[in-house]
mmCIF file of C-alpha atoms and ligand atoms in Angstrom:
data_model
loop_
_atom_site.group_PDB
_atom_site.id
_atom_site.type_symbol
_atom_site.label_atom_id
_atom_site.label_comp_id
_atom_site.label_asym_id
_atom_site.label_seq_id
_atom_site.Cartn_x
_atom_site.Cartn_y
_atom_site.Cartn_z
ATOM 1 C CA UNK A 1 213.334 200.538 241.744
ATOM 2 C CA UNK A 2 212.680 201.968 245.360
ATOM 3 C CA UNK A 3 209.566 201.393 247.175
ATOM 4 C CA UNK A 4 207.390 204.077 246.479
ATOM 5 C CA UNK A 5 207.747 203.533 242.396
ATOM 6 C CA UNK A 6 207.251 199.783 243.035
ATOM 7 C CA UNK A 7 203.573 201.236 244.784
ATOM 8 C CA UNK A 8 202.594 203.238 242.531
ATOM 9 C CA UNK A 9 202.810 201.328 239.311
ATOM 10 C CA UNK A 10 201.395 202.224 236.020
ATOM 11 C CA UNK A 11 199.200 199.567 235.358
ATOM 12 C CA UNK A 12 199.664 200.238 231.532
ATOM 13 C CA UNK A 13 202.352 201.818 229.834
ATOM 14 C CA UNK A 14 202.834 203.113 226.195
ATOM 15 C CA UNK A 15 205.875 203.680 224.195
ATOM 16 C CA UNK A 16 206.959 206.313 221.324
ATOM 17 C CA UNK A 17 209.888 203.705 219.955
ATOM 18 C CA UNK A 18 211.630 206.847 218.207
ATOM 19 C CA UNK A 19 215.365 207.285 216.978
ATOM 20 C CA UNK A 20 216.341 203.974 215.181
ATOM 21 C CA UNK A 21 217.258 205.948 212.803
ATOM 22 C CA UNK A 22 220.068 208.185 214.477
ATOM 23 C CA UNK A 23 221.011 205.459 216.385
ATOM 24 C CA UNK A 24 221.809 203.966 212.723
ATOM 25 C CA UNK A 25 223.347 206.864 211.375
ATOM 26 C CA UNK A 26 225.490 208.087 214.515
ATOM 27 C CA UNK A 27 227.128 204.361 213.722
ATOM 28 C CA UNK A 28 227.530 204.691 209.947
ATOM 29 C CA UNK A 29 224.914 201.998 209.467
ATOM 30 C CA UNK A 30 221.675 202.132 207.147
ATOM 31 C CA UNK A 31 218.463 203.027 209.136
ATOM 32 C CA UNK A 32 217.258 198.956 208.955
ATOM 33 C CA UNK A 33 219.977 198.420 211.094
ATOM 34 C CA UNK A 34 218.515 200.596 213.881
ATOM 35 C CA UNK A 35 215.119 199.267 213.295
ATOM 36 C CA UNK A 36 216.597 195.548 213.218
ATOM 37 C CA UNK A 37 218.163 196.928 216.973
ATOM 38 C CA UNK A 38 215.083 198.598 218.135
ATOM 39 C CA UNK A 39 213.160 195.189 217.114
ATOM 40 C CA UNK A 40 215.271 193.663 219.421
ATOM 41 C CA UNK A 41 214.921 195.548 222.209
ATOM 42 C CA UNK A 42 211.144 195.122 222.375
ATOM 43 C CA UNK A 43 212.477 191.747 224.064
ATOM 44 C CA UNK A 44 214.158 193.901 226.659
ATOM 45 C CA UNK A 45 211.370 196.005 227.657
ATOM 46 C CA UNK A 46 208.734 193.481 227.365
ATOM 47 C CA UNK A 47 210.916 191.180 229.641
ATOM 48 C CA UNK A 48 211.698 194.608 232.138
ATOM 49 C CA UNK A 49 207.684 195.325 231.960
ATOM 50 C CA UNK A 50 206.857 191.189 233.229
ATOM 51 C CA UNK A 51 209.713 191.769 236.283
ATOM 52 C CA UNK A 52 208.280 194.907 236.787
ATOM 53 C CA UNK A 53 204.583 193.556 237.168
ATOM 54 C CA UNK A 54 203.327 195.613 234.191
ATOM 55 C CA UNK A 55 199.939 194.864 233.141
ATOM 56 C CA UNK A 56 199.591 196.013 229.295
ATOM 57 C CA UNK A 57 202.379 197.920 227.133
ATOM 58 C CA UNK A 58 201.171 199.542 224.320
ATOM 59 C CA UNK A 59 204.042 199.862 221.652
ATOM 60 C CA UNK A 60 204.140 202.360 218.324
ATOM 61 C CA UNK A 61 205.823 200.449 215.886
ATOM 62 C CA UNK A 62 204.100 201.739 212.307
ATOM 63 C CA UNK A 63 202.139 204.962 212.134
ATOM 64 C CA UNK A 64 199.856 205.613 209.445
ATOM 65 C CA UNK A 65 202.544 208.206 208.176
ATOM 66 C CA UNK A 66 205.225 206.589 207.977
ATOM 67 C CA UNK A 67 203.867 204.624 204.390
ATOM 68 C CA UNK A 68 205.685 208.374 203.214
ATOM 69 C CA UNK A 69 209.280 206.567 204.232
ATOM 70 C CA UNK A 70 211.585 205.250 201.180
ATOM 71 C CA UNK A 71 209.821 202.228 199.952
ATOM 72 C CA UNK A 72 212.481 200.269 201.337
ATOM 73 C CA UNK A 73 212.395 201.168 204.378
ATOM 74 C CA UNK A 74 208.485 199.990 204.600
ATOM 75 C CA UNK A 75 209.046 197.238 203.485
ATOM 76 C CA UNK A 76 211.820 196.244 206.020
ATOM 77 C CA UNK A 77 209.394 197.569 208.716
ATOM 78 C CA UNK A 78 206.510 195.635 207.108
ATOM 79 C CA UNK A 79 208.916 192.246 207.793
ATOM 80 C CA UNK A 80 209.641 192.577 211.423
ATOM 81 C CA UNK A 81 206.250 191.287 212.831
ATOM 82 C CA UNK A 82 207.385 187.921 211.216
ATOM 83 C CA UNK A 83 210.832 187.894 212.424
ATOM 84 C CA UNK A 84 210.115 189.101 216.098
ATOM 85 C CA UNK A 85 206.971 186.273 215.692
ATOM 86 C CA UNK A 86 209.717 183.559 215.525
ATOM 87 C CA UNK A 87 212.120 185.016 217.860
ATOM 88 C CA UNK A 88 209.784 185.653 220.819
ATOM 89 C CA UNK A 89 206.938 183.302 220.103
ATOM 90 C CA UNK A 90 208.750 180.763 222.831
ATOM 91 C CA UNK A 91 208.690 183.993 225.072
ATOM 92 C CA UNK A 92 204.939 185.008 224.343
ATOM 93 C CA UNK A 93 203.837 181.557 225.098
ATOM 94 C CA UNK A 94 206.219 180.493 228.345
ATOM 95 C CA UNK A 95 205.335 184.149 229.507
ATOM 96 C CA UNK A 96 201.652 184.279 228.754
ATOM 97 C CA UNK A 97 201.571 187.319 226.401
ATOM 98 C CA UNK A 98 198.880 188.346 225.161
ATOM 99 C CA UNK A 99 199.538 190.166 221.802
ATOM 100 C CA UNK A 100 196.999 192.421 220.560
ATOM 101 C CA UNK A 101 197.061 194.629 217.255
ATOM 102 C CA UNK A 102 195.780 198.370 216.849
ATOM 103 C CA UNK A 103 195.655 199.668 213.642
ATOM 104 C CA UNK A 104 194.498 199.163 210.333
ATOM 105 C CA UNK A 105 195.249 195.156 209.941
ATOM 106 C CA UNK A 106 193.207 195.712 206.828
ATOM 107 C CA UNK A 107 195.766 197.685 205.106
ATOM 108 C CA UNK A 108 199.110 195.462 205.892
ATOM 109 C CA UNK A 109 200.751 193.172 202.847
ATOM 110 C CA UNK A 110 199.200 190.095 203.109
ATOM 111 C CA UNK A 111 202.243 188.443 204.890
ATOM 112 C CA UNK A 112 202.923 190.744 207.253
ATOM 113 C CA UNK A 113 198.832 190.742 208.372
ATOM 114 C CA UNK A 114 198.925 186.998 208.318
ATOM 115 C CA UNK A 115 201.540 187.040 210.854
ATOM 116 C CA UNK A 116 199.955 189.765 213.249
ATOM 117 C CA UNK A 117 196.528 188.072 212.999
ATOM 118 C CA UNK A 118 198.276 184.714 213.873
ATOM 119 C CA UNK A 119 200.535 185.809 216.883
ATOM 120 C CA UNK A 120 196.872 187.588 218.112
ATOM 121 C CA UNK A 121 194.578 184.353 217.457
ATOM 122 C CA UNK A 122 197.482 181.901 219.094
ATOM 123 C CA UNK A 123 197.777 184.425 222.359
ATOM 124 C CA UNK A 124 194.286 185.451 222.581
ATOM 125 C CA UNK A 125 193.716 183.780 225.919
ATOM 126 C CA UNK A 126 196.891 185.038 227.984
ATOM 127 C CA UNK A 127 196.605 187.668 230.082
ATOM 128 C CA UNK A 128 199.920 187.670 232.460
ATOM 129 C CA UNK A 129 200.799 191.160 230.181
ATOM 130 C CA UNK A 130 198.874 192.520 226.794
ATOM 131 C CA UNK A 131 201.534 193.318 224.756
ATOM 132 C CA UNK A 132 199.482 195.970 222.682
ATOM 133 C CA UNK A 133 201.440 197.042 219.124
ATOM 134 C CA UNK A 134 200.484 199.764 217.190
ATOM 135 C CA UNK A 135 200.758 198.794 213.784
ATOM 136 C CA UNK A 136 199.445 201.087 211.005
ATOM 137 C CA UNK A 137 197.933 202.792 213.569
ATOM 138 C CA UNK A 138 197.212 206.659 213.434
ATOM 139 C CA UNK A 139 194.923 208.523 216.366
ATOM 140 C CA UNK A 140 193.031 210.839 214.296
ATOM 141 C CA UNK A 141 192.447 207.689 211.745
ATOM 142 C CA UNK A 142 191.037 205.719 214.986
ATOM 143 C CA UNK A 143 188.591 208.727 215.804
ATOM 144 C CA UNK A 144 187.437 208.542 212.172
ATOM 145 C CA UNK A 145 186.872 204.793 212.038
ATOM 146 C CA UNK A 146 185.280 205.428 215.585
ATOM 147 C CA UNK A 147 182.736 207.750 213.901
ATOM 148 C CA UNK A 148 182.111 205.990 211.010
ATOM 149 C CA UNK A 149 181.294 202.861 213.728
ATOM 150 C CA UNK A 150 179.481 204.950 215.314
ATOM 151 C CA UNK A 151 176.919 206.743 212.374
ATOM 152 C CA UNK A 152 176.511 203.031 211.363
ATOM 153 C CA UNK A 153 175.134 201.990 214.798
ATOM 154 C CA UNK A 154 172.844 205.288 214.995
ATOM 155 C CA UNK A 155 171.343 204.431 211.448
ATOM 156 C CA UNK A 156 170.444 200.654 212.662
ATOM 157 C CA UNK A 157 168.757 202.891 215.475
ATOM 158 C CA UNK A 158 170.613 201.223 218.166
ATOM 159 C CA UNK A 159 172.335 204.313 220.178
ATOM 160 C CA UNK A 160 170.113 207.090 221.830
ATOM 161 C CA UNK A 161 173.255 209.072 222.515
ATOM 162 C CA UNK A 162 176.645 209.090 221.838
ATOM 163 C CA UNK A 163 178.523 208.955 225.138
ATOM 164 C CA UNK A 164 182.212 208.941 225.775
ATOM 165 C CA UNK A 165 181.938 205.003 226.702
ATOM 166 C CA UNK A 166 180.382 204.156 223.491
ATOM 167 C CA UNK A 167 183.209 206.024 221.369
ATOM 168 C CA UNK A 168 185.810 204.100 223.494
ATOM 169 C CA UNK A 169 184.394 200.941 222.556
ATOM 170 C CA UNK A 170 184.267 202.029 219.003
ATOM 171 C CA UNK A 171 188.165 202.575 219.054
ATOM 172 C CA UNK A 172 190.535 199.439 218.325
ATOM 173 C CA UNK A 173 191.439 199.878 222.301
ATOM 174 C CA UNK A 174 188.150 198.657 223.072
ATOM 175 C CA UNK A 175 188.141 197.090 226.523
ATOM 176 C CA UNK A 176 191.767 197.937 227.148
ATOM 177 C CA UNK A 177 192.833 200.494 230.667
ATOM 178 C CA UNK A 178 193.803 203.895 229.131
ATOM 179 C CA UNK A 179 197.477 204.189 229.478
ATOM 180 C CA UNK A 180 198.753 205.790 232.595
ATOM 181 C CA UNK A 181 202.360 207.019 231.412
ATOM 182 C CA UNK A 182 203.307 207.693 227.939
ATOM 183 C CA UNK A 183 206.847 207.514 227.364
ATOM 184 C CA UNK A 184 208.741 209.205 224.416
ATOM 185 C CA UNK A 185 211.928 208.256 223.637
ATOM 186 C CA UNK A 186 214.434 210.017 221.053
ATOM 187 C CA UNK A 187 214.749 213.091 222.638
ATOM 188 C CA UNK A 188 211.554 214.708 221.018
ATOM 189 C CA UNK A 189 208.807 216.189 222.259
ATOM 190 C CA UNK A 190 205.524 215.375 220.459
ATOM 191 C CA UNK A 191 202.610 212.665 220.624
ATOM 192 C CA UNK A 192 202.532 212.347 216.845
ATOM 193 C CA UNK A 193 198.995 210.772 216.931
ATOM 194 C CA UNK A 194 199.592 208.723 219.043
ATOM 195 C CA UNK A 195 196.870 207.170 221.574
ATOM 196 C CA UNK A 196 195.245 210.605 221.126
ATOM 197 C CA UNK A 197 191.487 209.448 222.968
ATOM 198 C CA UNK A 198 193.161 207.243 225.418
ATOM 199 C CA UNK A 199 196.234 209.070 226.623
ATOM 200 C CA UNK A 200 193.739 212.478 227.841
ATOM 201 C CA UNK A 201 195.053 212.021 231.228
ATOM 202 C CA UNK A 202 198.138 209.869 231.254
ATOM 203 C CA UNK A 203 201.324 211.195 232.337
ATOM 204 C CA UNK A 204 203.897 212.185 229.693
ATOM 205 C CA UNK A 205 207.667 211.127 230.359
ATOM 206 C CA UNK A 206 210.450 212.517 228.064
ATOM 207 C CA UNK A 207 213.753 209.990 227.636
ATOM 208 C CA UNK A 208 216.326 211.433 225.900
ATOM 209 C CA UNK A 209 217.644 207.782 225.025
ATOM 210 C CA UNK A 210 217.210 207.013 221.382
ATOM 211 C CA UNK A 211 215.004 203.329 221.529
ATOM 212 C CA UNK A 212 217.602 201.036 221.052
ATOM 213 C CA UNK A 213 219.661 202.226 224.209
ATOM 214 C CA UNK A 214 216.396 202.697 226.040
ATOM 215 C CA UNK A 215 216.805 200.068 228.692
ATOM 216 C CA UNK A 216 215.248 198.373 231.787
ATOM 217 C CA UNK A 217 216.994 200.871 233.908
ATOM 218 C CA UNK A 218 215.718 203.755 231.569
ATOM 219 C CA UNK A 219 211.830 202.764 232.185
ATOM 220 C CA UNK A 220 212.089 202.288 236.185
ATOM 221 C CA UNK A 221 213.402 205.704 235.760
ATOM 222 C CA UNK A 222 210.115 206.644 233.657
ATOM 223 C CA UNK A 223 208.397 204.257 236.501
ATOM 224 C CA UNK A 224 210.002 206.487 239.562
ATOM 225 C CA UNK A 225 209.116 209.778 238.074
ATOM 226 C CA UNK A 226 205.729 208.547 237.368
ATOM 227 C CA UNK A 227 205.643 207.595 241.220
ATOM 228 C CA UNK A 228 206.161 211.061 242.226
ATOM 229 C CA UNK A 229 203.287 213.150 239.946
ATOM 230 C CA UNK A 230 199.678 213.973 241.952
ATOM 231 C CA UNK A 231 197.569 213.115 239.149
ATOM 232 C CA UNK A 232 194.308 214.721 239.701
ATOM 233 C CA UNK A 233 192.310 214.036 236.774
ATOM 234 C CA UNK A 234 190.615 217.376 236.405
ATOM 235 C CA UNK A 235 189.941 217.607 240.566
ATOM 236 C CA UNK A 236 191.948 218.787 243.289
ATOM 237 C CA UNK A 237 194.212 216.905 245.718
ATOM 238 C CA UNK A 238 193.051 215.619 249.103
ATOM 239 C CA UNK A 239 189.424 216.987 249.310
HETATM 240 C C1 FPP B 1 210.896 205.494 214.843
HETATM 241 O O1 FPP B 1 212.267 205.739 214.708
HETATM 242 C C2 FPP B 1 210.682 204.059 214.778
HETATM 243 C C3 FPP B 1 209.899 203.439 213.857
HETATM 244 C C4 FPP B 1 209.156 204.157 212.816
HETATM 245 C C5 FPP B 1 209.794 201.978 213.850
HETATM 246 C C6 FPP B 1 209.707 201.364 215.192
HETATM 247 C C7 FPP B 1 209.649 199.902 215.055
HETATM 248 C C8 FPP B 1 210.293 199.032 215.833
HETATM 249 C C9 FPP B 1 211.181 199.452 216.945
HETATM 250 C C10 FPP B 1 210.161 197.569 215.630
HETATM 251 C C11 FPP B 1 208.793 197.112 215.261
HETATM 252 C C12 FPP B 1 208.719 195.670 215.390
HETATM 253 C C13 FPP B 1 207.597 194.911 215.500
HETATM 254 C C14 FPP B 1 207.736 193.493 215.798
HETATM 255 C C15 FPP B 1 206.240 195.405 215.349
HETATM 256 P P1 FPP B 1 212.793 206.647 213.498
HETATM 257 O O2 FPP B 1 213.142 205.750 212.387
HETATM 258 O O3 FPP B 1 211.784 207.707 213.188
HETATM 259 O O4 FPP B 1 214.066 207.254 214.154
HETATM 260 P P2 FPP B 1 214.739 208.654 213.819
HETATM 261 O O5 FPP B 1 213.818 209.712 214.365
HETATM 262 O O6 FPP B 1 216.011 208.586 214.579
HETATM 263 O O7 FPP B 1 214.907 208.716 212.343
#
């Protein structure tokens, strides 16, 4: 990465993991097979992130639409928490990962939110790199839940006003940086509710790479392009 990427460095980064699938089919193999592939290389990008000096990486790995999928697809999905849980716990724990889950925990199997709640509880007081996933986790559901937070606390008579700090600490992000690049992988071009609060003024990077090709080299080319974008938050540039 050249010089100017490595000083100006998205302090957090979130990823679209899309095209397991067609990485799957262009091979002959059933989609599991690209989600078993894109599972792994999670490993890849989380180690790429801690070389990289990445503070918090915000993964999508289970929207709340894909419960539509072929039942056995969910429930494939719903078992790779546990098996990247004992693959990586040694690298959570020697790396100081913090893992934190967005999303509805509520509505997981009972294994699969046992797992999440246990690889958040045993990492709860790392902080070399939050590892944010995205796990049931929908952006217009978050709003909703925000609201419903929020009416609650208005009731008890304990807001005045709603203000754009209290609805961020009403969202599952609470206390987390808004992401500074968004990166989509799988050649498409959409946010699908993703992040939709937090990501108002991150940058938006297109890869063409379908997630399980996407590799270290692939995100310090997300990092370089980031590098080079004025990002003027609503004002104008050197006033
Ligand atoms: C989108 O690709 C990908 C998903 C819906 C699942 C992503 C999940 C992982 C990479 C692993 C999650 C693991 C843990 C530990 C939480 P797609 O299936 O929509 O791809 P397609 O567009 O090519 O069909």
């Amino acid at each position: 990465m050249g010089s100017r990427a490595a000083a100006r460095l998205p302090k957090h980064i979130a990823i679209v993991m899309d095209g397991n699938g067609r990485w799957a089919k262009a091979r002959g193999l059933p989609r599991q097979v690209g989600h078993r592939q894109g599972a792994e290389n999670m490993r890849t990008i989380i180690q790429a992130c801690l070389d990289l000096g990445i503070r918090y990486l915000t993964l999508y790995a289970f929207s709340t639409e894909n419960w539509k999928r072929p039942s056995a697809e969910v429930d494939y999905l719903m078992s790779l928490p546990g098996q990247f849980y004992e693959r990586e716990r040694h690298l959570l724990h020697e790396h100081r990962i913090r893992v934190l889950i967005i999303g509805d925990v509520d509505g997981l199997p009972a294994a699969t939110r046992e797992v999440v709640l246990r690889m958040q509880e045993e990492t709860k007081d790392y902080s070399a790199l939050t590892l944010c996933l995205a796990f049931n986790y929908g952006g217009r559901a978050e709003l909703a839940r925000a609201a419903q937070i929020l009416a609650r606390k208005w009731q008890a008579g304990e807001l005045a006003s709603i203000t754009e700090a209290d609805v961020a600490d009403a969202l599952y992000t609470r206390g987390l940086p808004d992401p500074d690049l968004v990166i989509r992988c799988g050649n498409e071009m959409r946010i699908s509710n993703f992040l939709l609060w937090q990501s108002a003024y991150a940058e938006l990077y297109f890869s063409p790479k379908l997630w399980p090709d996407f590799s270290k080299r692939d995100l310090e080319l997300a990092i370089e392009d980031f590098a080079k974008r004025d990002r003027r938050f609503g004002g104008v540039e050197n006033v």
